[in-house]
Tab-separated table of C-alpha atoms in Angstrom:
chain	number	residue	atom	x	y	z
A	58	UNK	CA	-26.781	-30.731	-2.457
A	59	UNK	CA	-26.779	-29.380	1.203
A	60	UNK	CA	-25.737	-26.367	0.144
A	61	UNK	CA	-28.912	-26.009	-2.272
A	62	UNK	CA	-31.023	-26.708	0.420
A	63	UNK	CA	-28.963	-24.034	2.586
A	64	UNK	CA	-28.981	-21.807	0.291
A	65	UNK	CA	-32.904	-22.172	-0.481
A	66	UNK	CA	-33.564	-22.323	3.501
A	67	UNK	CA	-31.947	-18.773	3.553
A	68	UNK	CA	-33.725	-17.804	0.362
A	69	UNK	CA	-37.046	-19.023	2.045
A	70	UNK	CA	-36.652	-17.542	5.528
A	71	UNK	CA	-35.172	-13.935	3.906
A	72	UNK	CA	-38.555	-14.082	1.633
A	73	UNK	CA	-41.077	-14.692	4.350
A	74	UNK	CA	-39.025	-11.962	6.696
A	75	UNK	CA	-39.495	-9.145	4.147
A	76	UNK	CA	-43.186	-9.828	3.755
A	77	UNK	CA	-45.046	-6.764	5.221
A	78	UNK	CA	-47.665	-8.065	8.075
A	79	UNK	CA	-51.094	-8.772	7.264
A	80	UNK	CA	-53.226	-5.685	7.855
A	81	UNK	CA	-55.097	-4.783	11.035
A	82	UNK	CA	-58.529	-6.287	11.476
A	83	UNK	CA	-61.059	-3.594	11.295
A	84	UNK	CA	-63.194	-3.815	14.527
A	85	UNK	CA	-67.095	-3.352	13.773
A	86	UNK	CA	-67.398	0.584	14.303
A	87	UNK	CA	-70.501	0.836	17.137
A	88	UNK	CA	-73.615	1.380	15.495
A	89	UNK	CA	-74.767	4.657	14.391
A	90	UNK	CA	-78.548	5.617	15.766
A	91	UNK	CA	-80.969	6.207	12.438
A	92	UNK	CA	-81.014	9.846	11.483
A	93	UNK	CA	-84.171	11.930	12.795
A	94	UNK	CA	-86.805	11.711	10.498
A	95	UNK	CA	-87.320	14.986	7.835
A	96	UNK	CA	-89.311	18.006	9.349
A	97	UNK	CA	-93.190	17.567	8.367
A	98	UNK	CA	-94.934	21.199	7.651
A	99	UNK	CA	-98.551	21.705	8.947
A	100	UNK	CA	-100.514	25.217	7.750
A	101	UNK	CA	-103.332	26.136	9.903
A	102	UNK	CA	-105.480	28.951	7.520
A	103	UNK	CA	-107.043	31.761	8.996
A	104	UNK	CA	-110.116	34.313	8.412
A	105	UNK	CA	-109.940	37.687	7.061
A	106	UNK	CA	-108.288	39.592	10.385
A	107	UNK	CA	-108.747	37.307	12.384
A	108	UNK	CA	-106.721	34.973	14.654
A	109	UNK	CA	-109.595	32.790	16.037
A	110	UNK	CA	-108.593	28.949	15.453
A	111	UNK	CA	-111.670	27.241	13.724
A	112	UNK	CA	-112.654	23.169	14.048
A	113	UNK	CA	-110.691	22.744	10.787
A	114	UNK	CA	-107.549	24.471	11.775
A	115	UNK	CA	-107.506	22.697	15.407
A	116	UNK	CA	-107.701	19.261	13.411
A	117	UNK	CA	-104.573	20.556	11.887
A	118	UNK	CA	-103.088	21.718	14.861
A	119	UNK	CA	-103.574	18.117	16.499
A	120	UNK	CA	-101.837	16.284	13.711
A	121	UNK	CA	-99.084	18.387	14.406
A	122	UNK	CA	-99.086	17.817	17.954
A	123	UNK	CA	-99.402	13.923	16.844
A	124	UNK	CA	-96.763	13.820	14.810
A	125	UNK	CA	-94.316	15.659	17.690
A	126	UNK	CA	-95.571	13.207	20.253
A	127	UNK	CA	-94.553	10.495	17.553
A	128	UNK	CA	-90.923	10.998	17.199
A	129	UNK	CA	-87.892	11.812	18.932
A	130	UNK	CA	-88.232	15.784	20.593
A	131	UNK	CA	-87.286	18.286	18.206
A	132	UNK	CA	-88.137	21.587	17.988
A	133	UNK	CA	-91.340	22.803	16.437
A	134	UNK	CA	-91.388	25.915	14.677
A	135	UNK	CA	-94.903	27.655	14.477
A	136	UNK	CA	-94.949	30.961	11.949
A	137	UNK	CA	-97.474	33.226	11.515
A	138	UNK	CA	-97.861	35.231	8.217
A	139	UNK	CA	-100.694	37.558	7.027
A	140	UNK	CA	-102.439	39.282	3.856
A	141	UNK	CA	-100.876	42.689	2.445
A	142	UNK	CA	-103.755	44.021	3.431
A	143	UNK	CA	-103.203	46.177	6.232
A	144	UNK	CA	-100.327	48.718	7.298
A	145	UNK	CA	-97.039	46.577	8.483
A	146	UNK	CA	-96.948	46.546	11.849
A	147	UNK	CA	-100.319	45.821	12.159
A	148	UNK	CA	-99.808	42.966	9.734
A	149	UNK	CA	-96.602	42.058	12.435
A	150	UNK	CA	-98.730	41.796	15.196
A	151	UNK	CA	-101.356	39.402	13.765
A	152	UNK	CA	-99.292	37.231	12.051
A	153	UNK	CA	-97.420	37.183	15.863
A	154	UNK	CA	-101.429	36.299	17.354
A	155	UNK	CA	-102.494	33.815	14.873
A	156	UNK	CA	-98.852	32.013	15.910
A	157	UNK	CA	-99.278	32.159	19.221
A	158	UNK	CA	-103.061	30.201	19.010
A	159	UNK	CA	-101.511	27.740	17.631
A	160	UNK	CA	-98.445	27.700	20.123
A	161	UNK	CA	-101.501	27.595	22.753
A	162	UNK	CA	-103.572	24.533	21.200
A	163	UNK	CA	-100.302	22.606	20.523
A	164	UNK	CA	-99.719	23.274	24.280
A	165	UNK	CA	-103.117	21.816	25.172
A	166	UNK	CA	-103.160	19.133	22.701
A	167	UNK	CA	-99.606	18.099	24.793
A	168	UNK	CA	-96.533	20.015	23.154
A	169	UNK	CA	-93.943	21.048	25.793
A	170	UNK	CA	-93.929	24.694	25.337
A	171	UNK	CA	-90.370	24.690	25.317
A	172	UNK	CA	-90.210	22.778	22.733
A	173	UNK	CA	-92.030	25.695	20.574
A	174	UNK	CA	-90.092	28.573	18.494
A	175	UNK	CA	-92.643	31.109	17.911
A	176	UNK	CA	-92.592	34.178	15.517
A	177	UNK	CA	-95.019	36.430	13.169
A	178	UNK	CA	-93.514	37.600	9.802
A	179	UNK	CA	-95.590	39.788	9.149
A	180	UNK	CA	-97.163	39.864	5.195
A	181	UNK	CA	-96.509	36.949	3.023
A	182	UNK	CA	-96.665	38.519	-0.441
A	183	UNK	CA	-95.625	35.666	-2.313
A	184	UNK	CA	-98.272	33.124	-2.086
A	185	UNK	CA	-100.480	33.952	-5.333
A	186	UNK	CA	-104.270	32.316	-4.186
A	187	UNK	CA	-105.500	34.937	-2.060
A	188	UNK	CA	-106.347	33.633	2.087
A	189	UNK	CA	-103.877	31.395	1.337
A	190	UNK	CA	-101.339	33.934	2.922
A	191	UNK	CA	-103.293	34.241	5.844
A	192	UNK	CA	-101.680	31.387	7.842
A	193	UNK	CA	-99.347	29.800	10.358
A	194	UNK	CA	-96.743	27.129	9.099
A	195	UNK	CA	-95.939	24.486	11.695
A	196	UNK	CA	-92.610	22.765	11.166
A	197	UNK	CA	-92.040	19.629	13.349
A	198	UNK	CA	-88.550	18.655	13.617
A	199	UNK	CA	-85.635	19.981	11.691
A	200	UNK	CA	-83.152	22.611	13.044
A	201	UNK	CA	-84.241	25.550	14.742
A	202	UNK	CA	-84.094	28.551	12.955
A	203	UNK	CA	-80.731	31.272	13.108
A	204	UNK	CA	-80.898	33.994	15.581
């Protein structure tokens, strides 16, 4: 009779030896900050030739300049496109002035200049409502575009 209990002590002891340890306790991983909210898009319309910001465009620009004072800084892309009508690098340069009033009442209205990416592209042949191509598009947030 000893030796049963012996022998089951050893079987015991040799079973609880071969058991693999109990796995690692998984610390809390720190908390990850939320991600940056998705870029909003503002469009500011323009005259025929002209780059002269109206009431209803500044409105525009302010909710822009609202919605950058309203979240974390990110860079704000402001685009300027024109009409076809017009030889190309004329087109260039408006599109480039109608951007850069907008750059300028975003600045007043309390955007950090360098948070701005500025550029004119020129004609925008794809939008099919004509004045609708005569425009800037101001992106708040997102990446800034490739160089």
């Amino acid at each position: 009779m000893k030796r049963f209990f012996l022998v089951c002590s050893l079987v015991a002891i040799a079973a609880c030896a071969q058991q693999p340890p109990p796995p690692p306790v998984a610390a809390n991983p720190p908390p990850q900050p939320p991600p940056p909210p998705p870029p909003m898009t503002y469009t500011v319309y323009f005259d025929y030739n002209s780059s002269q910001l109206g009431p209803a465009g500044r409105e525009v620009v302010r909710f822009a300049a609202d919605a950058y004072k309203a979240r974390p800084p990110a860079p704000v892309q402001v685009v300027g496109y024109t009409d076809p009508s017009g030889s190309a690098g004329y087109n260039q340069r408006l599109s480039l002035r109608r951007a850069n009033a907008v750059a300028a009442e975003l600045q007043s209205d309390g955007v950090p200049q360098s948070a701005l990416v500025v550029s004119g592209q020129g004609e925008s042949s794809n939008e099919p409502t004509p004045g609708q191509d005569r425009r800037v598009d101001v992106t708040v947030g997102g990446s800034p575009p490739a160089s």
